[in-house]
Short mmCIF file of C-alpha atoms in Angstrom, two decimals:
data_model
loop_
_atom_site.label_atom_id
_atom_site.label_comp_id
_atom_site.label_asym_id
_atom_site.label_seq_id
_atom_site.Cartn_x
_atom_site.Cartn_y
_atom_site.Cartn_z
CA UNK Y 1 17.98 21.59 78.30
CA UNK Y 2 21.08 21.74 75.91
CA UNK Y 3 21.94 17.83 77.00
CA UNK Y 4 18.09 17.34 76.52
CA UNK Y 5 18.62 18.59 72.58
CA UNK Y 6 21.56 16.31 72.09
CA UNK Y 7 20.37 13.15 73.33
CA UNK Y 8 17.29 13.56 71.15
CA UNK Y 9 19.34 14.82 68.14
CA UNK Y 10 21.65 11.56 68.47
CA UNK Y 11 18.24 9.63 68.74
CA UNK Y 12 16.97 11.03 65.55
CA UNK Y 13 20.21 10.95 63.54
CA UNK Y 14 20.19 6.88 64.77
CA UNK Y 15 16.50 6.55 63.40
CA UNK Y 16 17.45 8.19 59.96
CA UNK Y 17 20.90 5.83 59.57
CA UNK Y 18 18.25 2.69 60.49
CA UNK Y 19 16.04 3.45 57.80
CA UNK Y 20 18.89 4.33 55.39
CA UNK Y 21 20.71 1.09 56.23
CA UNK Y 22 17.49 -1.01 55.45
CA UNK Y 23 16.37 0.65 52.13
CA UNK Y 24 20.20 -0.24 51.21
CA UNK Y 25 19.81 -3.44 52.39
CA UNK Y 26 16.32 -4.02 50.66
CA UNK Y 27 17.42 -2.57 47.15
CA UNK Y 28 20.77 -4.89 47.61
CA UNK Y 29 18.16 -7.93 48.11
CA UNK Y 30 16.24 -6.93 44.87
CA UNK Y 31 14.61 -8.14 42.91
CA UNK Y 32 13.10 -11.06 45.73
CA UNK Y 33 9.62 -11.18 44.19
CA UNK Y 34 8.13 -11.86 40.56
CA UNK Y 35 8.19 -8.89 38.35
CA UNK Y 36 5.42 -7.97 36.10
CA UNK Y 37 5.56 -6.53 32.80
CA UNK Y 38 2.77 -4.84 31.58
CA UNK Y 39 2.10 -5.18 27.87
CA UNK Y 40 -0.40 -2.32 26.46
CA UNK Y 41 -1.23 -4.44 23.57
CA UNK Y 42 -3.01 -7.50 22.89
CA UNK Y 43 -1.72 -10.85 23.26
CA UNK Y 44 0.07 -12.49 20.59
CA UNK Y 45 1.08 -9.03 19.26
CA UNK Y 46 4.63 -7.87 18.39
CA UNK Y 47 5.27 -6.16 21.42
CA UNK Y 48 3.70 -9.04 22.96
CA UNK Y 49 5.34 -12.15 21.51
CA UNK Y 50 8.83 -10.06 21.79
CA UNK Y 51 8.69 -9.91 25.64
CA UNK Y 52 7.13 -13.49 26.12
CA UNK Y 53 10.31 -14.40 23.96
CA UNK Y 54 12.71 -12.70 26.50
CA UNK Y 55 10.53 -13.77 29.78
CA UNK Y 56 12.85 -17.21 30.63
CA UNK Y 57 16.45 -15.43 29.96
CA UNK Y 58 15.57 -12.61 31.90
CA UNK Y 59 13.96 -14.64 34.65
CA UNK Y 60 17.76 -16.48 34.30
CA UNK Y 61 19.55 -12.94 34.25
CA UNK Y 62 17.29 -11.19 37.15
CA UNK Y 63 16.91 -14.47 39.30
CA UNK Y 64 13.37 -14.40 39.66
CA UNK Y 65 9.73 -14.97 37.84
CA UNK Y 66 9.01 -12.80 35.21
CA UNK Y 67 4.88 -12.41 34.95
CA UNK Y 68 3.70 -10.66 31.59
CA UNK Y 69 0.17 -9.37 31.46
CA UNK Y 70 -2.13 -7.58 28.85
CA UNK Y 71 -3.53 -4.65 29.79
CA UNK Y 72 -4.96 -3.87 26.08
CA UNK Y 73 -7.07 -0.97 25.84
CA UNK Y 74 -8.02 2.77 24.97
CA UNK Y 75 -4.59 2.96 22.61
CA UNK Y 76 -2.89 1.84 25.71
CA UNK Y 77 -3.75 3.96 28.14
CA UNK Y 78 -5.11 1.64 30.31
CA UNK Y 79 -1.71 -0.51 31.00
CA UNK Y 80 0.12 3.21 31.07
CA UNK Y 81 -2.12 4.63 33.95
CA UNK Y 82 -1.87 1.14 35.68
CA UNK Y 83 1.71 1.07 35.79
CA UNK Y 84 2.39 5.45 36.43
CA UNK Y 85 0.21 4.50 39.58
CA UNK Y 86 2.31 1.50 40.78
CA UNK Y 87 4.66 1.26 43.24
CA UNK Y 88 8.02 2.34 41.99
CA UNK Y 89 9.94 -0.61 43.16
CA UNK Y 90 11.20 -2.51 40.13
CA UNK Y 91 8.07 -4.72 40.37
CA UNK Y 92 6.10 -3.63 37.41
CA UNK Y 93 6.89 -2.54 34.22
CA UNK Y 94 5.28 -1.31 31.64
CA UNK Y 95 5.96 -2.99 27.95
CA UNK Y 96 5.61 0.17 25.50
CA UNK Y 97 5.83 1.26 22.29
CA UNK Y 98 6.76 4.95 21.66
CA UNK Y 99 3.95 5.53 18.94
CA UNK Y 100 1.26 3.99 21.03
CA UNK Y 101 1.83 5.21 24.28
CA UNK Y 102 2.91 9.49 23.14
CA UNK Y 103 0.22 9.86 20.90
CA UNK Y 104 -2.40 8.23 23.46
CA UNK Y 105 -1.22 10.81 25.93
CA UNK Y 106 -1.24 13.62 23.53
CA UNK Y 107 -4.59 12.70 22.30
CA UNK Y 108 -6.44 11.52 25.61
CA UNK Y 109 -6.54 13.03 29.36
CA UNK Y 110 -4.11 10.42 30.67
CA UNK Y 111 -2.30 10.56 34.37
CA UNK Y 112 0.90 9.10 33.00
CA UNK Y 113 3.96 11.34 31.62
CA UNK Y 114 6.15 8.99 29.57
CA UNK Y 115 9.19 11.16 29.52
CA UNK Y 116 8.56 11.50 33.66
CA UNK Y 117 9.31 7.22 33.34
CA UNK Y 118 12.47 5.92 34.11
CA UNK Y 119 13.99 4.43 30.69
CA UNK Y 120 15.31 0.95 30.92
CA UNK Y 121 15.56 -0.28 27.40
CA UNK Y 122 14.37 0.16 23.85
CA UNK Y 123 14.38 -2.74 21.98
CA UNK Y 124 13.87 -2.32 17.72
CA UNK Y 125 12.57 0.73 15.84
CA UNK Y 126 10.00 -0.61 13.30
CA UNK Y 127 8.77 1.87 10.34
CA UNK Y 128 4.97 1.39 9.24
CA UNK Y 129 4.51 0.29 5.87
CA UNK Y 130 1.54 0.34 3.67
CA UNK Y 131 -0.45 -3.09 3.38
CA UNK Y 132 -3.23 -4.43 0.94
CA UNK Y 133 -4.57 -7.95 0.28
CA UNK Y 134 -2.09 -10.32 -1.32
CA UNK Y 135 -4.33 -10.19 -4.67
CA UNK Y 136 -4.95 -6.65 -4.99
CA UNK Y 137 -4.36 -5.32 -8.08
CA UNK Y 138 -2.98 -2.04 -6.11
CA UNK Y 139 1.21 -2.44 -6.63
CA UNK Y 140 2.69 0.52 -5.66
CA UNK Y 141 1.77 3.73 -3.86
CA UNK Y 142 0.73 5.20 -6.83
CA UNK Y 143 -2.54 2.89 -7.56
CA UNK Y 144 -3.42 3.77 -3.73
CA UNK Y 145 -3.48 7.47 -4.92
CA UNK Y 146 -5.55 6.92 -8.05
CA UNK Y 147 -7.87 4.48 -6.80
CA UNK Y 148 -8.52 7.01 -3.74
CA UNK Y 149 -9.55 9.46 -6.12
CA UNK Y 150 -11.76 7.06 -7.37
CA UNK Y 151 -13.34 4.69 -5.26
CA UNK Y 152 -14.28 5.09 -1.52
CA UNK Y 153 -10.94 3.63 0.06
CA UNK Y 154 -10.69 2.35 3.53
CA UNK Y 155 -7.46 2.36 6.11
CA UNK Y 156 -7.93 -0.46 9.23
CA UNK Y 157 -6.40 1.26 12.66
CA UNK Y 158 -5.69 0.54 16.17
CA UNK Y 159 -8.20 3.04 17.14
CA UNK Y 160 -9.02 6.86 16.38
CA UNK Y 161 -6.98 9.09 17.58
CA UNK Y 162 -3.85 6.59 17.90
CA UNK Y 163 -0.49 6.17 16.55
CA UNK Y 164 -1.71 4.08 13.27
CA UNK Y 165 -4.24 6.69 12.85
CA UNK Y 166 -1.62 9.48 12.79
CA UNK Y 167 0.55 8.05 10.85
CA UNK Y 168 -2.34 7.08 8.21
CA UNK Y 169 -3.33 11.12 8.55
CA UNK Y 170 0.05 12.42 7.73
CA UNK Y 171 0.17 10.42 5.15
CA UNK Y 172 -2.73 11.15 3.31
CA UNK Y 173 -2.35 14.92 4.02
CA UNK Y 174 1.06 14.39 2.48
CA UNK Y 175 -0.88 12.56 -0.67
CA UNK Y 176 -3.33 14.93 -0.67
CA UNK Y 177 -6.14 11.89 -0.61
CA UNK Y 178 -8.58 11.10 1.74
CA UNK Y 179 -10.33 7.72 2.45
CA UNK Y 180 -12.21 6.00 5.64
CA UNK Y 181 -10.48 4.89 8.76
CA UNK Y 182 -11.78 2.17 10.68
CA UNK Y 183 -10.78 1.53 13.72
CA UNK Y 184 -10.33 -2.31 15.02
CA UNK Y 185 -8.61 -3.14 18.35
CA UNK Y 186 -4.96 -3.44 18.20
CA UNK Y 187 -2.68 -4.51 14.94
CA UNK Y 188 -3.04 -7.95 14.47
CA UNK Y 189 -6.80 -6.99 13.91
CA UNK Y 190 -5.87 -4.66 11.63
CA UNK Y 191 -3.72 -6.78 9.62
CA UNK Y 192 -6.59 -9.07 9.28
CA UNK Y 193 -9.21 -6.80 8.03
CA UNK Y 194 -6.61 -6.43 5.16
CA UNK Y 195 -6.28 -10.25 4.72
CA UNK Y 196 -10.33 -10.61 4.69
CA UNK Y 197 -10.74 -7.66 2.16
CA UNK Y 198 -12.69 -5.69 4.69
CA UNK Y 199 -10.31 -2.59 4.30
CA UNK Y 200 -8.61 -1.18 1.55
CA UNK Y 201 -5.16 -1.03 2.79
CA UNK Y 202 -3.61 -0.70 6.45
CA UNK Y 203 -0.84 1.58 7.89
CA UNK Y 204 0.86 -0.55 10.39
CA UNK Y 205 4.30 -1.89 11.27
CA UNK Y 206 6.27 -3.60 8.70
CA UNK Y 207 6.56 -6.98 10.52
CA UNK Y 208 2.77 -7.08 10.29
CA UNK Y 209 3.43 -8.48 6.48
CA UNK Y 210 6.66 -10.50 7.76
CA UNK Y 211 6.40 -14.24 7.05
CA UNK Y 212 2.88 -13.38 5.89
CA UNK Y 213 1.95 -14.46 2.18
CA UNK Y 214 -1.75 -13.07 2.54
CA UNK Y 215 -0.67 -9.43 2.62
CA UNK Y 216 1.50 -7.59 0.18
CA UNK Y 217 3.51 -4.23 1.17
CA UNK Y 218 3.31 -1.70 -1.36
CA UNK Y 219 5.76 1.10 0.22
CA UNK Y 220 7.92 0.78 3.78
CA UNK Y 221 7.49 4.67 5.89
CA UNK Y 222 10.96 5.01 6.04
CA UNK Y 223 14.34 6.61 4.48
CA UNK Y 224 15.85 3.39 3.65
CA UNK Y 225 14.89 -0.02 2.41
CA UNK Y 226 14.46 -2.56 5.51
CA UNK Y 227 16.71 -5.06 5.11
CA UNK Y 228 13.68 -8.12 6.03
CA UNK Y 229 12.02 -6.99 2.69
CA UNK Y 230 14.47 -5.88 0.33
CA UNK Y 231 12.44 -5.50 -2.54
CA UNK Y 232 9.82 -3.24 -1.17
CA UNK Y 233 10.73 0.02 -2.28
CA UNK Y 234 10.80 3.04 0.86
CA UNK Y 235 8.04 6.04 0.21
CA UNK Y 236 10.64 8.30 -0.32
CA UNK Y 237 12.06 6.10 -3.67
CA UNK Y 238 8.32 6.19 -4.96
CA UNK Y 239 8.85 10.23 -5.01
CA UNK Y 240 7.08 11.12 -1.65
CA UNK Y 241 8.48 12.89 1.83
CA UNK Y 242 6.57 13.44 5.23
CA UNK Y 243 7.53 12.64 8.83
CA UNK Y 244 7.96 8.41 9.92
CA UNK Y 245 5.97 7.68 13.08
CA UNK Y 246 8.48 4.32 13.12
CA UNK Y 247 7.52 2.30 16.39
CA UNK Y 248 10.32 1.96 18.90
CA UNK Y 249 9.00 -0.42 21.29
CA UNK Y 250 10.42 -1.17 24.92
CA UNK Y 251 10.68 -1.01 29.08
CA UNK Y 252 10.00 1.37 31.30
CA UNK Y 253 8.94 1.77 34.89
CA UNK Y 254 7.55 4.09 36.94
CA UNK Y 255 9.04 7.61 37.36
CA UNK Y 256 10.17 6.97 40.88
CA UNK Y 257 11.96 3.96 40.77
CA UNK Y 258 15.25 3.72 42.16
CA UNK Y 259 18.28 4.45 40.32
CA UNK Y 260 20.07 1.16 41.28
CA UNK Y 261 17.03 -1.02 40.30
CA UNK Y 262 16.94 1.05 37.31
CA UNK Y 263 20.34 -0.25 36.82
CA UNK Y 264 19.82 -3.72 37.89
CA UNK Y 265 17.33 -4.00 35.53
CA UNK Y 266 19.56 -2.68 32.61
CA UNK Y 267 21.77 -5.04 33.20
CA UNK Y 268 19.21 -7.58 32.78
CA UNK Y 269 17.97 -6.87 29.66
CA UNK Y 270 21.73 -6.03 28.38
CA UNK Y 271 22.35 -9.73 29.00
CA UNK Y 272 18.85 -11.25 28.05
CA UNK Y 273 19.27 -9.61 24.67
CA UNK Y 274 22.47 -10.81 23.91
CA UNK Y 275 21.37 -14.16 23.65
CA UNK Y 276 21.81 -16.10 20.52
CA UNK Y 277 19.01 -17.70 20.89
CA UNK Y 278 17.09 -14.44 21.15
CA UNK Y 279 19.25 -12.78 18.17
CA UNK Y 280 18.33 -15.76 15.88
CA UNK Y 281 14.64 -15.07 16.76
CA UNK Y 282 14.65 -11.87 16.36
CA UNK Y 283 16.08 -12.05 12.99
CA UNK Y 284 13.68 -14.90 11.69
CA UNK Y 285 10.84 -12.55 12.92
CA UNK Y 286 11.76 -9.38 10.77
CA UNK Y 287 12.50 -7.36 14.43
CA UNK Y 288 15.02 -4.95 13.79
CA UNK Y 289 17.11 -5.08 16.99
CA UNK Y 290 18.16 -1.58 17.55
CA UNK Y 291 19.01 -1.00 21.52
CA UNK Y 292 19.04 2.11 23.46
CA UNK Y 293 19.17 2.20 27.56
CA UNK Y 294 18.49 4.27 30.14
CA UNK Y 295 18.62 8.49 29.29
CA UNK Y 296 19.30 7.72 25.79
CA UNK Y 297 16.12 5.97 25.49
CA UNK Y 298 14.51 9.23 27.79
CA UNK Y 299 15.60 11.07 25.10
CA UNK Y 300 14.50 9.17 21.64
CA UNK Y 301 10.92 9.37 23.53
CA UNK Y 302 11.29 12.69 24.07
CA UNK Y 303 12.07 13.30 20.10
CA UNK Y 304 9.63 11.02 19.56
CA UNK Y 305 6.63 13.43 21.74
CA UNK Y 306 7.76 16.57 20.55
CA UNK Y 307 7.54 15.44 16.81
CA UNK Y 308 3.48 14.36 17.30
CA UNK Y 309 3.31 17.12 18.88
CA UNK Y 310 3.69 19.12 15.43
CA UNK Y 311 0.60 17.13 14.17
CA UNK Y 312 -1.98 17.62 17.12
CA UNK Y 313 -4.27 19.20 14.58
CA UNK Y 314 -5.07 15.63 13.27
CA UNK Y 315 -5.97 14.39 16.91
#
């Protein structure tokens, strides 16, 4: 019976090594299929363009296709769920932003846990700034306040209960005005609700008004001045002070996913975004480059939850 027991525990020690030896062998093979990114946002959109932009040098870094899809939806919950409930083998990503995708989760019943994710890289942080019409005869923050007291005002966001409409509710709790939000599907949508005159003003990101002669930018949500518009002044030189929801947009993939993809993929992006091809884009397109990988990533989204998680009362 004893030699019995020892034949079959050298059989089942044999089976383990086998399957040990060939999930080492298949994660030393990776990647050896496309990869797809999943963007939560429309296309043509920040987030969007900026990973289209990196799609050939990482396809050169990773050696293989790089597929990016728009999942837009339901303040990105739709591409988040998708991609929690993939397969966690390096072969989808999801293309996030830290405002969007926290608040949506705070705010909805969502099956995703961002900070569960594995981290792979954050790109830029981008502060929201405060845009009207090119020709308004608002200038500063301080017309927005009177002519809210006023006149029935109007803020364009990504959708109710998002990270546009947080910010804008912060704000105006801050102000201590009040005006209509109206929700439009995604930013660029915003943006041009401003540029038509069918909203007051819009609180979205700052590269929104980059490059863009039909919008002006009264204030930038930030401590300091951003260095793409240098004469817009930062809320906090106009006299005012409340918590910056600034978008830090970026990679992640699902929360299982190997450790030495998760590296493999780092790697990737390290080198992708080194390119001075990429670095002259980004700075022609107003993107503040501002990199974080892996845990230290984790734990900027972590900050990022626990800090909406102070203003759940205006979700």
């Amino acid at each position: 019976m004893k030699k019995i027991f020892a034949v079959l525990f050298v059989l089942f020690v044999s089976v383990i090594s086998l399957f040990a030896n060939g999930a080492n062998e298949d994660l030393s093979k990776w990647p050896n299929q496309p990869i797809h990114i999943i963007g939560q946002s429309e296309a043509g959109s920040g987030p969007d363009i900026f990973v289209r932009e990196l799609q050939p040098l990482l396809q050169k870094e990773l050696g293989t296709s790089i597929v990016v899809e728009n999942k837009a939806g339901s303040g990105g919950k739709l591409a988040c769920d998708y991609v929690w409930k993939a397969d966690p083998d390096g072969y989808t990503l999801l293309a996030h932003s830290s405002p969007l995708t926290t608040v949506t989760q705070i705010s909805k019943e969502c099956d995703y846990s961002i900070k569960d994710m594995k981290h792979i890289v954050s790109f830029d942080i981008t502060p929201y700034a405060v845009l009207v019409k090119a020709d308004s005869p608002l200038n500063d923050i301080d017309d927005l306040i009177e002519y809210c007291k006023t006149n029935k005002a109007s803020n364009s966001n990504s959708g109710i209960g998002g990270a546009m409409y947080l910010q804008s509710r912060i704000m105006a709790n801050a102000l201590g005005i009040d005006y209509n939000e109206v929700p439009y599907n995604g930013t660029s949508p915003c943006t041009l609700a401003v540029m038509n005159g069918d909203v007051t003003f819009s609180v979205a990101a700052y590269d929104s008004a980059v490059n863009n002669d039909e919008v002006k930018v009264l204030c930038v949500l930030a401590d300091e001045r951003i260095g793409f518009l240098p004469d817009v002044p930062t809320i906090v030189e106009e006299g005012y002070s409340f918590p910056f929801m600034a978008m830090r947009r970026g990679i992640v993939a699902p929360k299982d996913t190997p450790d030495e993809i998760v590296l493999k993929l780092i790697d990737g992006f390290k080198k992708a975004l080194s390119d001075p091809g990429f670095l002259e884009f980004a700075e022609s397109s107003g993107v503040s480059i501002d990199l974080l990988f892996g845990d230290d990533y984790k734990k900027a989204d972590e900050e990022y939850y626990d800090t909406a998680m102070q203003f759940i009362e205006f979700l």
